Coordinates of C-alpha atoms in Angstrom, one line a residue:
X1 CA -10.5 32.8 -12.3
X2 CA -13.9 33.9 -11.1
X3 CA -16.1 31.8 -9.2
X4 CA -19.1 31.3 -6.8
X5 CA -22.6 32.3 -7.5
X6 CA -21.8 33.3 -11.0
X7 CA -20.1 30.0 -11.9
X8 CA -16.6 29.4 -13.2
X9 CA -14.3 31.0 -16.1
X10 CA -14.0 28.2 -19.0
X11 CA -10.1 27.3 -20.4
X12 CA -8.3 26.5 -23.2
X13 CA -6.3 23.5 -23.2
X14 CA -2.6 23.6 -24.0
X15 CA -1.4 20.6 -25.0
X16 CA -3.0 17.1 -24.7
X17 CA -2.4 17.3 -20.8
X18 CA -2.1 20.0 -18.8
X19 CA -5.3 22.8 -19.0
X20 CA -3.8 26.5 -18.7
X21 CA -6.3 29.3 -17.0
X22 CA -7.4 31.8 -19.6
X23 CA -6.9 34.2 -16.3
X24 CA -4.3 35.0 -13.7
X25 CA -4.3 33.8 -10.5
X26 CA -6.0 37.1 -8.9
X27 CA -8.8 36.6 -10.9
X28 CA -8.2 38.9 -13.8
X29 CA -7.5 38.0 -17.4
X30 CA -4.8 39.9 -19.2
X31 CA -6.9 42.9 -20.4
X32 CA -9.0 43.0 -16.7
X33 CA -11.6 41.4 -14.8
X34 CA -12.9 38.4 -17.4
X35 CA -16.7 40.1 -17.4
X36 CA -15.4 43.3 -18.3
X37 CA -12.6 43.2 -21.4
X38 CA -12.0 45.8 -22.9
X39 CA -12.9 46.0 -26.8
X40 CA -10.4 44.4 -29.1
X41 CA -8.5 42.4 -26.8
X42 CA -10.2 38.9 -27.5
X43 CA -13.8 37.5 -28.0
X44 CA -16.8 39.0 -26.1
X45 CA -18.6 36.7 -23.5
X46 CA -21.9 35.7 -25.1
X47 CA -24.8 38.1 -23.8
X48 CA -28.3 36.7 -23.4
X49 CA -30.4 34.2 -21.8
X50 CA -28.4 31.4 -22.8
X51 CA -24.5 32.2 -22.0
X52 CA -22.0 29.5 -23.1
X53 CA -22.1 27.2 -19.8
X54 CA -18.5 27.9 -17.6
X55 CA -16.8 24.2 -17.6
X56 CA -14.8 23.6 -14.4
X57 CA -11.2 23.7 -13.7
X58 CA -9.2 21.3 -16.6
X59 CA -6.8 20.1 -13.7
X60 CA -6.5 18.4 -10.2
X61 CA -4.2 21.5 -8.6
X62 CA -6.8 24.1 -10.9
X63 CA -9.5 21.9 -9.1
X64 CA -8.0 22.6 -5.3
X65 CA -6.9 26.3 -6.9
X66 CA -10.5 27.2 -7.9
X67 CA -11.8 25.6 -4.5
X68 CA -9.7 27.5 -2.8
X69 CA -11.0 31.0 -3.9
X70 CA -14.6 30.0 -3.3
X71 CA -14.1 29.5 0.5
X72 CA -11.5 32.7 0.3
X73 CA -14.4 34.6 -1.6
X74 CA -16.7 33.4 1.4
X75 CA -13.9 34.7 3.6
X76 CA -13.6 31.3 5.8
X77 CA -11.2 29.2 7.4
X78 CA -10.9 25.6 6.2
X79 CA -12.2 24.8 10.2
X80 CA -15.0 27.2 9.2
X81 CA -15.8 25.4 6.4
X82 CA -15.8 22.3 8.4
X83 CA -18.1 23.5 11.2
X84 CA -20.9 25.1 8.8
X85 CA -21.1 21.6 7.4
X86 CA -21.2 19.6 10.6
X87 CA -18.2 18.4 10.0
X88 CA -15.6 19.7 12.7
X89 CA -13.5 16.6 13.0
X90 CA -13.5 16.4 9.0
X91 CA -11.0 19.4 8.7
X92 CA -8.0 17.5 7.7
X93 CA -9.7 16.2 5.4
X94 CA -11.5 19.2 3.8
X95 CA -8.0 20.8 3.9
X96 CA -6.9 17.6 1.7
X97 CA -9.6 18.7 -0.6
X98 CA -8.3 23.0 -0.7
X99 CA -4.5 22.2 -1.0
X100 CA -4.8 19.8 -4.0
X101 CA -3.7 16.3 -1.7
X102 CA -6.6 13.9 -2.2
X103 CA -10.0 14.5 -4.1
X104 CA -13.2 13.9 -3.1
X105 CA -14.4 10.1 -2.6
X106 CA -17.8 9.2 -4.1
X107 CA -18.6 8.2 -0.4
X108 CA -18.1 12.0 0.4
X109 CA -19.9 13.4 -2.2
X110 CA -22.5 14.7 0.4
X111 CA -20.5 16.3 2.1
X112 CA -18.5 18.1 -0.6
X113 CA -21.9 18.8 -2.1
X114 CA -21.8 21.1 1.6
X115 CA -19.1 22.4 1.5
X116 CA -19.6 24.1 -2.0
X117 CA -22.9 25.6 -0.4
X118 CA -21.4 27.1 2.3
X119 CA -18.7 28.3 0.1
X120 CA -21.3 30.2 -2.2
X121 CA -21.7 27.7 -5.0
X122 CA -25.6 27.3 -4.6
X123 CA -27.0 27.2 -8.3
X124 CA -28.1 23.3 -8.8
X125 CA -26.5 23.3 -12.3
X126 CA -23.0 24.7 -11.5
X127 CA -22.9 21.9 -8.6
X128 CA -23.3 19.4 -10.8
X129 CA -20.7 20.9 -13.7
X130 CA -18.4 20.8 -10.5
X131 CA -19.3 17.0 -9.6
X132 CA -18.7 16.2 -13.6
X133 CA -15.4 18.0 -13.0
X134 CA -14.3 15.5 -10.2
X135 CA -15.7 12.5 -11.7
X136 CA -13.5 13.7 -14.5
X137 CA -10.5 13.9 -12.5
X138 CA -10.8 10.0 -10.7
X139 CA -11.4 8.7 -14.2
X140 CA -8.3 10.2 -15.2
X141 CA -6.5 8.2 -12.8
X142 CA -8.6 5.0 -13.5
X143 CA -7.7 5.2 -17.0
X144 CA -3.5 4.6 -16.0
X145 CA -4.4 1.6 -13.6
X146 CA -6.6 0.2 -16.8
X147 CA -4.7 0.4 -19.4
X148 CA -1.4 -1.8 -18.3
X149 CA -0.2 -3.6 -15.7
X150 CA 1.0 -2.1 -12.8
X151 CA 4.6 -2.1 -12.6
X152 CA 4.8 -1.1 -9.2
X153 CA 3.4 -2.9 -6.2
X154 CA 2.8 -0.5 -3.7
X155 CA 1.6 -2.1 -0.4
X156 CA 1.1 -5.1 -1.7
X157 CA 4.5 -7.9 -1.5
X158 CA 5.8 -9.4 -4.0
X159 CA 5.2 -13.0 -4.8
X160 CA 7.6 -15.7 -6.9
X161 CA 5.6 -14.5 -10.1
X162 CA 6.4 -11.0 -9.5
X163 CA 10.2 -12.0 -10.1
X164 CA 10.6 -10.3 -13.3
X165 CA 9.9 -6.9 -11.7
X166 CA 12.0 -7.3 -8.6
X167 CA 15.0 -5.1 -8.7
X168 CA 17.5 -4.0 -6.5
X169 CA 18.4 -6.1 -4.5
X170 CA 20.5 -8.8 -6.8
X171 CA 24.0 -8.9 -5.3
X172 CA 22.3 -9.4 -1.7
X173 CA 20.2 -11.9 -3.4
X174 CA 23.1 -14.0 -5.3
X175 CA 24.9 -13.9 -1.4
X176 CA 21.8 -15.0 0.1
X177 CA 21.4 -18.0 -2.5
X178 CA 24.9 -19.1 -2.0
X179 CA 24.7 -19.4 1.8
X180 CA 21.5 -21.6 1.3
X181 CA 23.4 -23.8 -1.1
X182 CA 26.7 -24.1 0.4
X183 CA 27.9 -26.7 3.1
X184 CA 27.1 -24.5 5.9
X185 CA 23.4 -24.3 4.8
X186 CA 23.0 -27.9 5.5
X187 CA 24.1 -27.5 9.2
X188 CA 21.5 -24.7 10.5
X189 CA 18.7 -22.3 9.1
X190 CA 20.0 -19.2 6.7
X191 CA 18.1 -16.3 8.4
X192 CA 17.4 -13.0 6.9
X193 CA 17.1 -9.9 9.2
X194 CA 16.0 -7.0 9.0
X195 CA 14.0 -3.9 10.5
X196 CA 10.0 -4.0 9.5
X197 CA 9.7 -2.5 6.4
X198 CA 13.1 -3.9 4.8
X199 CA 11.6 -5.7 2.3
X200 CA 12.9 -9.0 3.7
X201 CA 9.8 -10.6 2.6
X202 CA 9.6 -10.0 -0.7
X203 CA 13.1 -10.0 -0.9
X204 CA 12.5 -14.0 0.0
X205 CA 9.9 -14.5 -2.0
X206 CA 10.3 -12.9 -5.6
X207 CA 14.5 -12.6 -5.4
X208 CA 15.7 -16.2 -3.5
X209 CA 13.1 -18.5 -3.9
X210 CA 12.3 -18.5 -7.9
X211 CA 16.5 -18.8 -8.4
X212 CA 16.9 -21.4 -6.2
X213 CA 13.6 -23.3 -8.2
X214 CA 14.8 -22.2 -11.5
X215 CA 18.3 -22.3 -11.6
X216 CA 18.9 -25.3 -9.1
X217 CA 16.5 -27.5 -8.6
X218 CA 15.3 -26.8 -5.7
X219 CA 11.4 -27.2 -4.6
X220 CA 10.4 -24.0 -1.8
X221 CA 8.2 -24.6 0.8
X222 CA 6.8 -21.3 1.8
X223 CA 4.2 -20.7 5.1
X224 CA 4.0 -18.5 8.0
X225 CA 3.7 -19.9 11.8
X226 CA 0.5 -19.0 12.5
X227 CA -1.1 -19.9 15.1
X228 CA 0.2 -23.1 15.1
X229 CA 3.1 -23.2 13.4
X230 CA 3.9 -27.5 13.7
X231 CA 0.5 -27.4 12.3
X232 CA 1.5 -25.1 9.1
X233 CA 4.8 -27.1 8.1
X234 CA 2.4 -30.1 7.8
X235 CA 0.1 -28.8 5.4
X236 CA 2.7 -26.9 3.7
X237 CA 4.3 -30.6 3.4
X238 CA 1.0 -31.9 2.2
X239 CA 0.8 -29.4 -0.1
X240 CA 3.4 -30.2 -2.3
X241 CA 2.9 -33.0 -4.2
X242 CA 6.6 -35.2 -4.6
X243 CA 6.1 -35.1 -0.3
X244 CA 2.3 -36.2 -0.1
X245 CA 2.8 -39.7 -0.6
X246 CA -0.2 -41.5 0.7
X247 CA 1.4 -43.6 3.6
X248 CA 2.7 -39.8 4.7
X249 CA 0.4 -38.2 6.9
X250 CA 2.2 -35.0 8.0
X251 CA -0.4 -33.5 10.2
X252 CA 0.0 -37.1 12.5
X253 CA 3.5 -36.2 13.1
X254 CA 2.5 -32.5 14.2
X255 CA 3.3 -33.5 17.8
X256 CA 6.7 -34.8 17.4
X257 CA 9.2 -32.6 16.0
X258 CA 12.3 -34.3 15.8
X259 CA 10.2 -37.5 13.9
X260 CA 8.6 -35.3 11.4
X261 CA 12.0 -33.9 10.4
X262 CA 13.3 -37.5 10.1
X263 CA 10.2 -38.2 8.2
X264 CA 11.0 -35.2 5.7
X265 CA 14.3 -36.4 5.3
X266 CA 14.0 -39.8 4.6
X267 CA 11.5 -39.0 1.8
X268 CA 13.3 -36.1 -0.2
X269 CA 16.4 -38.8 -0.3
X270 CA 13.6 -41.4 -1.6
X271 CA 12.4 -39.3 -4.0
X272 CA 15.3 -37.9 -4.9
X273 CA 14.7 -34.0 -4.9
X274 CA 16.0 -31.0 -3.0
X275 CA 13.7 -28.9 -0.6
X276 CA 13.8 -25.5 0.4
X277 CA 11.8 -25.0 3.6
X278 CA 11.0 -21.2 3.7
X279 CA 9.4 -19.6 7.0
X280 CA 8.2 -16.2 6.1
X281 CA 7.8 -13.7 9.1
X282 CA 8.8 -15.8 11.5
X283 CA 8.5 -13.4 14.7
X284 CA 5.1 -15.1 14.3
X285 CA 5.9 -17.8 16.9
X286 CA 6.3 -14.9 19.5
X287 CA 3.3 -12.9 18.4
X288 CA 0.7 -15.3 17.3
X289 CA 1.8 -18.5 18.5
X290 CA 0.1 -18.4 21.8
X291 CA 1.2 -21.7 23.3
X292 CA 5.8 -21.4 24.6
X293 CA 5.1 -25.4 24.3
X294 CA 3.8 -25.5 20.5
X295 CA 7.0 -22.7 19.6
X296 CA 9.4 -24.8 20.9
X297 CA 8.6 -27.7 18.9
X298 CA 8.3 -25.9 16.2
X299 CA 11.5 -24.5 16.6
X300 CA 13.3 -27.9 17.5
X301 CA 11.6 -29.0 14.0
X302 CA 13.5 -26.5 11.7
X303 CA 16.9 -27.1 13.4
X304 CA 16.5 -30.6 12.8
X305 CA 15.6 -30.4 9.4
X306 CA 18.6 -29.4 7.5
X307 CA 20.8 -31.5 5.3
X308 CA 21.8 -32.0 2.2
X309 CA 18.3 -32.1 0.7
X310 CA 16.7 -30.2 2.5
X311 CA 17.4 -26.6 3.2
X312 CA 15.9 -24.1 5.9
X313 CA 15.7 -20.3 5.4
X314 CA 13.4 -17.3 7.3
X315 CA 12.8 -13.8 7.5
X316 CA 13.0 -12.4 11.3
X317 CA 11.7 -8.8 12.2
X318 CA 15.4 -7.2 13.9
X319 CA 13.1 -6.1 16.7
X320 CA 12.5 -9.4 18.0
X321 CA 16.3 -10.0 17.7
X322 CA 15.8 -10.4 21.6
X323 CA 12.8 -13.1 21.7
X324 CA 15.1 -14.9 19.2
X325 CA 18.5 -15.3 21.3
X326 CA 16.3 -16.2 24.3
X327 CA 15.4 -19.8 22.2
X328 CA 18.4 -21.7 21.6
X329 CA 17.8 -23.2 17.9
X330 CA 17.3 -19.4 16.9
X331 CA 20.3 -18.4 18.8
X332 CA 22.6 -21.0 16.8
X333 CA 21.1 -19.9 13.8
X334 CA 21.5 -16.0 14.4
X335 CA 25.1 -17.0 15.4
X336 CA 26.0 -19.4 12.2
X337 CA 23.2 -18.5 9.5
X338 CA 22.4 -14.6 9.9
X339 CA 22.0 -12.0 6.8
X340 CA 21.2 -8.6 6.9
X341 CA 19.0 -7.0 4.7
X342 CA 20.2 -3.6 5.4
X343 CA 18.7 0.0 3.6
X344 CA 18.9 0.0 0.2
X345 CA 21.7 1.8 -1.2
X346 CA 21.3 5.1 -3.7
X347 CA 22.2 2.4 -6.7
X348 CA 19.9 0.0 -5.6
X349 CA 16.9 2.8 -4.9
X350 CA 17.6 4.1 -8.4
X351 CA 17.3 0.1 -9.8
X352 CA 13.7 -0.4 -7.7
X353 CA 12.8 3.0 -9.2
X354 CA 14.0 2.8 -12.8
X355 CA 14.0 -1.0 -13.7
X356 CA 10.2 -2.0 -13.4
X357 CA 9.3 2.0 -15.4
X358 CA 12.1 0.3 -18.1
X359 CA 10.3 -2.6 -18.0
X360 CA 7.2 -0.9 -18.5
X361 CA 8.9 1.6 -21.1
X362 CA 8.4 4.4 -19.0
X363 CA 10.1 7.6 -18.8
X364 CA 11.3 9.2 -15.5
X365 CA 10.9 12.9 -14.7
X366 CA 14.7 14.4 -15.3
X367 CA 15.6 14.6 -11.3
X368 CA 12.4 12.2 -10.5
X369 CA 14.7 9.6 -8.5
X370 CA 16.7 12.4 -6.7
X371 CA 13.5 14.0 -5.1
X372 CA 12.6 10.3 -4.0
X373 CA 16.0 9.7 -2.7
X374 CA 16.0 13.0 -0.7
X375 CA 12.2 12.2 0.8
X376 CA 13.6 9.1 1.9
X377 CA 16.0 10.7 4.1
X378 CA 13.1 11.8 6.0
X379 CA 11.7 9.1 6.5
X380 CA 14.0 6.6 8.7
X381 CA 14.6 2.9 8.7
X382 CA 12.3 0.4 7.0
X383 CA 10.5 3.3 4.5
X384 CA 10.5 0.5 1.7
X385 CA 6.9 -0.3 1.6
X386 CA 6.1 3.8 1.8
X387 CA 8.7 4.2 -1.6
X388 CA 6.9 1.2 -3.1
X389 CA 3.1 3.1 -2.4
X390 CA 4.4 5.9 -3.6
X391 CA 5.3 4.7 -6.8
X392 CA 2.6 3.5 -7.8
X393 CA 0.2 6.4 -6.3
X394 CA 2.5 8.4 -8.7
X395 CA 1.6 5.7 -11.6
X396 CA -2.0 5.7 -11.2
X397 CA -2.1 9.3 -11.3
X398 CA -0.4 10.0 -14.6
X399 CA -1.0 9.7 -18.2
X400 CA 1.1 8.4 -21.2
X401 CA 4.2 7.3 -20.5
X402 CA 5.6 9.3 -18.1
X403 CA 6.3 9.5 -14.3
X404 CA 6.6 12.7 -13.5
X405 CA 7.1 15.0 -10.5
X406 CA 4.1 16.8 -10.1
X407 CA 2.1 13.5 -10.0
X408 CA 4.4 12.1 -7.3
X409 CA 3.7 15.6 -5.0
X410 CA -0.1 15.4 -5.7
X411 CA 0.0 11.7 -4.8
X412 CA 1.2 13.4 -1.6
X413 CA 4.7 12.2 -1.6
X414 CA 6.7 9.5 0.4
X415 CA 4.4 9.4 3.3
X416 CA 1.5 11.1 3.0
X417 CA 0.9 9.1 -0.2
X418 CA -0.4 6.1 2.3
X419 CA -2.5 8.3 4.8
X420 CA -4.2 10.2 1.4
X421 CA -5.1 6.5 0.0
X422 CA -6.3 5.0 3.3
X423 CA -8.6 8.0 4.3
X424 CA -9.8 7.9 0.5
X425 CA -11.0 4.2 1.1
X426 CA -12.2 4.8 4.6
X427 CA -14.3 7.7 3.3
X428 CA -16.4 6.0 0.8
X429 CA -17.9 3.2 3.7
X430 CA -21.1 4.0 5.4
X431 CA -21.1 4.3 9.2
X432 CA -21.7 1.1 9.7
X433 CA -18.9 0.1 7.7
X434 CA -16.8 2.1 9.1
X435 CA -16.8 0.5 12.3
X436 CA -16.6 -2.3 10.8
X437 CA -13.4 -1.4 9.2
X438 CA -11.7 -0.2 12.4
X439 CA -13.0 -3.9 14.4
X440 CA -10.9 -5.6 11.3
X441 CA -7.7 -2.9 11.3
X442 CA -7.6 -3.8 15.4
X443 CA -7.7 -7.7 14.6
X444 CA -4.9 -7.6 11.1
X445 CA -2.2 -5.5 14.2
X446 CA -1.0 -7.9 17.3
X447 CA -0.4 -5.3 19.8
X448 CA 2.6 -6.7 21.9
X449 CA 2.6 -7.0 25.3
X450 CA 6.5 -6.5 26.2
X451 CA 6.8 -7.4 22.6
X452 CA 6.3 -5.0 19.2
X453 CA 3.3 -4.7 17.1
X454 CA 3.5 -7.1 14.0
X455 CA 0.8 -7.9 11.6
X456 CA -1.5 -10.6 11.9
X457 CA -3.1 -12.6 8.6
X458 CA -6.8 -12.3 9.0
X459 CA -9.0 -15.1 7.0
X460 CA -10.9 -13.1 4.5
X461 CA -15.0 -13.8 4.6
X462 CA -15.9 -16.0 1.6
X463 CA -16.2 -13.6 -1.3
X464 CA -20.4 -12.8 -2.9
X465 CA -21.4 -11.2 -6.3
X466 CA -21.5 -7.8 -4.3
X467 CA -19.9 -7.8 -0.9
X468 CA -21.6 -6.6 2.0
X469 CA -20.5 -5.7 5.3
X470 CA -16.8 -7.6 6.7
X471 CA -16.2 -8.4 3.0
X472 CA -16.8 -5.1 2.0
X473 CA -15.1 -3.4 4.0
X474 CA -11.6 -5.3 4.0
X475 CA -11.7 -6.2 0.0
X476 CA -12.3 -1.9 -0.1
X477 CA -9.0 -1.6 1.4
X478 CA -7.6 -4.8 0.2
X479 CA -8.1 -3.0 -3.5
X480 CA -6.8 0.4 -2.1
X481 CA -3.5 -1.3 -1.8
X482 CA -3.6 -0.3 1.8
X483 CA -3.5 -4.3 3.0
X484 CA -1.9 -7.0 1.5
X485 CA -4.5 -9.9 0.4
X486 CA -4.3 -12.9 -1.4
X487 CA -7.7 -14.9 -2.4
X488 CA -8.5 -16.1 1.2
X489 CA -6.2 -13.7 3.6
X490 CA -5.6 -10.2 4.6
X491 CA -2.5 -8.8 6.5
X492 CA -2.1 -5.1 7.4
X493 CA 0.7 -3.3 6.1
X494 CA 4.1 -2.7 8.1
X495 CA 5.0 -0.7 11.0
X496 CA 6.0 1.4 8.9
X497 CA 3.5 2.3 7.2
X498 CA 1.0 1.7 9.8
X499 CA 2.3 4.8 11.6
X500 CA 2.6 7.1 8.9
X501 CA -1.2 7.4 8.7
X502 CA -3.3 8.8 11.9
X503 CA -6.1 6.8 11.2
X504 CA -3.2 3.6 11.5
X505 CA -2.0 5.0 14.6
X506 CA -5.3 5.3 16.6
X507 CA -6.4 1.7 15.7
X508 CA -3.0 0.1 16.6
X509 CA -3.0 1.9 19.9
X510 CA -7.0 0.9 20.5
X511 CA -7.5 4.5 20.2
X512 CA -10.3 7.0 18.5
X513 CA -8.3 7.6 15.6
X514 CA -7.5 11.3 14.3
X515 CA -9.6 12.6 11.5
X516 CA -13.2 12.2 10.6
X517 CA -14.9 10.9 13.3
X518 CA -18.3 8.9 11.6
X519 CA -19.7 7.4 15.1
X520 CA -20.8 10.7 15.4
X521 CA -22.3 11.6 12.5
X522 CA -19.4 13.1 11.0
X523 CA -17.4 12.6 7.3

C-alpha cells in the first residue's frame, strides 16, 4: 500500500464484501515495491499523462490502515496531527479516525480535509477520491438501517408494540404477571427493582403490560410522576376512554388522594373492566417531584387504589431503595409486593441476542454471543442498555444477513459502541449547536443532591420542515439512538450509559467535558 503525494494503490475485490490489498502491509506487492514490478509478474502500471486514477481503500479497517501510513509516512504522532490542524483537544478523536473506531462525520469534514494535508495528501483530486471513499463507507452502513427494520433497539426502550421482539426475560415476566393477578396484588402495589440499567422499564412495558391486556383483560395505565405526579394519574385517567366519563373530572380530584382512588374504584366496578395502573420510573417523586407535600399524596393515592379491579405496579431504581423505606406506603409495598429484576442470566443474554436476529432471519457470527457474554463481564451491573446499543451499532454496520464479529469490534464493542455514536452526533453540530446540545444534556440528567443522578423527560420543541437550533440539536441525538424520544419528549439514556461516554460524564458533573473542545474553536 503506497500513499501520500502520489495517491493510493487500487484493489481487487474478493468476494461481494470484503476488498483485499493487491499489496502487503509494508507497502510492497508480492514481486516488490507496486511502482517497480519486475517484468512478468502481473500487468504493468499504465505510463503517460493519464495513469488509471488510484481508488481508495475498499474497507473501513483498510480506510483507518491506509490513514495510518500517511501520518507514519509524515512521521507524526496522532497529538501531532492534532496540533498542526488546530485541533489539540480533538486527539481522541483523530485517534478514532487512525485506529479504525469511528469515521469521519460530515460535520468534520473540514477538519479531516486538515488532517490529510498535514499528513501529505495535498493534490485537490486525491482529496476528494478520499472524501468519495468515506462517503462510501457511511452509505454502507445507511444501506443496513434502510433496508429492514431494526431488530434491535439500542438506546431506545421498548414500548407495548415492541412485544414481539422482547426476549429474555419470559419466566421473570410470567412471575411478575402472576403476582399482579393474584390475591396479594389486590392488597398493595407489585414493585419491580432493580439497578439502572436492568431493563426494568422495558421489561414493564413490552413483557407485563401487553400479556396482562392480551391475555387477561386487563386495561394498563402507564405515566411517569413527573413533576407532579397527582397531576399525571389524572390525565393518564382521562386518557383512557372507559374512565373519562363526562361527570368524571380527574384533574378536580388532584388534591385529594384517598377520594380520587375511591373515585377510580367505584367506576371500573360501574363499568365493569379491570385496570392496571402502571408507574414507570418511579424514583421520580424523589428526583423531580419538587414538593415532600405533592409525593406524599401521591403516594397515599397508589396504596389506596388496589382491589380487585384495579391493580397497581412500578418500576423503582435499587439506588433509591433508601428514599423508598423512608415513605411508609413504599415501605409496605417493598415489604409485601417487591420483585427483582436481577442480571440477566447467560440463557437469557443468548435469547436477547439470538431471538430478535431469528426473527429477523439473521445469522450470528459462530462464537458472536460468547465475545458479548465475555465483554459483559467487564462491564458491571445494569450494562443492558450498552448490550442493546451495541447490537444494533453492530447491525447498522453490516451487510446481508449476517452479524458478524468484526462489525461488533468496529462498532467499538460493549462500551465504546455508545461514546463512538455520541461523539459522531456531537461532531456534525456547528458551535452554536454544540452548546446548545450540552444546555439540553445538563437539563435531560437531575443531578442529586444526597440523592443519585436519574434522567429527566425533557419536552421536545415543536417539530419544523428543517429543525433549527434546540430541535436540532436534540432530534440529532434523538436519531443517534443516544436519547430516548417519543413524538413530544426526550429522556437521556441511563447511568449506565451516561458514564461510559466522557462527553456524558463532563455534562452530568456540570463539567467541560473531555474531547473536542468547540467553544474554542476546536473539532
Amino acid at each position: 500500500m503506497v500513499s501520500g503525494r502520489k495517491g493510493l494503490v487500487g484493489r481487487r475485490r474478493k468476494g461481494p464484501d470484503r476488498g483485499v490489498p493487491a499489496t502487503r502491509p509494508d507497502g510492497r506487492g508480492k514481486g516488490g515495491p507496486p511502482h517497480h514490478r519486475p517484468s512478468g509478474t502481473g500487468p504493468r502500471r499504465p505510463h503517460g499523462p493519464h495513469p488509471v486514477p488510484p481508488q481508495p481503500p475498499l474497507s473501513r479497517e483498510e480506510f483507518a490502515s491506509e490513514l495510518t501510513r500517511l501520518r507514519e509516512k509524515a512521521d507524526l504522532t496522532v497529538r501531532a496531527v492534532a496540533a498542526r490542524v488546530g485541533a489539540p483537544g480533538a486527539h481522541s478523536t483523530i485517534g478514532g479516525w487512525f485506529a479504525g473506531q469511528n469515521l469521519p462525520s460530515m460535520g468534520s469534514l473540514p477538519l479531516f480535509r486538515r488532517v490529510l494535508h498535514v499528513c501529505g495528501v495535498t493534490d485537490a483530486a486525491e482529496i476528494e477520491r478520499w472524501l468519495e471513499r468515506l462517503a462510501e463507507l457511511r452509505r454502507s452502513r445507511v444501506l443496513r438501517v434502510a433496508s429492514g427494520t431494526s431488530p434491535y433497539r439500542g438506546l431506545a426502550g421498548f414500548e407495548e408494540r415492541h412485544a414481539d421482539w422482547f426476549f429474555g426475560r419470559e419466566r421473570l415476566r410470567a412471575v411478575i404477571v402472576d403476582r399482579i393477578l393474584a390475591e396479594g396484588g389486590a392488597d398493595v402495589p407489585q414493585l419491580l427493582v432493580g439497578a439502572s440499567g436492568s431493563g426494568k422499564s422495558s421489561l414493564l412495558r413490552a413483557g407485563v403490560l401487553p400479556v396482562l391486556r392480551g391475555e387477561h383483560g386487563c386495561t394498563p395505565l402507564l405515566f411517569a410522576p413527573g413533576r407532579d405526579p397527582m397531576r399525571a394519574l389524572a390525565s393518564a385517567l382521562s386518557a383512557e376512554a372507559v374512565l373519562s366519563a363526562p361527570s368524571t373530572q380527574w384533574a378536580d380530584l388532584a388534591g385529594d388522594p384517598l377520594e380520587l382512588a375511591a373515585r377510580v374504584k367505584a367506576v371500573v366496578r360501574r363499568e365493569g373492566v379491570r385496570i392496571v395502573v402502571a408507574v414507570d420510573q418511579l424514583e421520580e417523586v424523589f428526583t423531580a417531584c419538587p414538593d415532600p407535600a405533592a409525593r406524599e399524596r401521591f403516594l397515599r393515592c397508589l396504596a389506596a387504589l388496589p382491589s380487585p379491579d384495579v391493580r397497581v405496579t412500578g418500576c423503582l431504581r435499587a439506588d433509591f431503595y433508601g428514599q423508598a423505606l423512608d415513605q411508609r406506603p413504599l415501605a409496605a409495598a417493598l415489604q409485601k409486593g417487591q420483585t427483582v429484576v436481577g442480571a440477566l442470566s447467560e440463557d437469557e443474554i443468548r435469547a436477547v441476542v439470538g431471538g430478535p436476529a431469528a426473527k429477523a432471519g439473521l445469522v450470528l457470527d459462530e462464537g458472536f454471543i460468547d465475545v458479548l457474554l465475555a465483554d459483559l463481564r467487564d462491564c458491571g451491573p445494569g450494562a443492558l442498555p450498552l448490550l442493546s446499543h451495541a447490537l444494533l451499532s453492530t447491525w447498522e454496520r453490516g451487510r446481508g444477513t449476517a452479524l458478524t464479529i468484526a462489525d461488533y469490534r468496529a462498532g467499538g464493542g460493549m462500551s465504546a459502541a455508545v461514546s463512538e455514536t455520541a461523539e459522531g452526533v456531537y461532531a456534525s453540530l456547528s458551535e452554536a449547536e454544540c452548546a446548545r446540545a450540552r444546555q439540553l444534556f445538563l437539563r435531560m440528567v437531575a443531578v442529586g443532591d444526597g440523592v443519585p443522578d436519574a434522567r429527566r423527560l425533557l419536552p421536545l420543541p415543536r417539530p419544523r420542515h428543517t429543525p433549527t437550533g434546540p430541535a436540532r440539536c436534540t432530534r440529532s441525538w434523538s436519531a443517534s439512538s443516544t436519547t430516548a424520544w417519543s413524538r413530544s419528549t426526550a429522556t437521556a439514556p441511563g447511568s449506565p450509559t451516561r458514564h461510559c461516554s466522557p462527553r456524558g460524564r463532563g455534562c452530568a458533573a456540570g463539567s467541560t467535558p473531555t474531547g473536542p473542545d468547540r467553544s474554542s474553536g476546536r473539532t
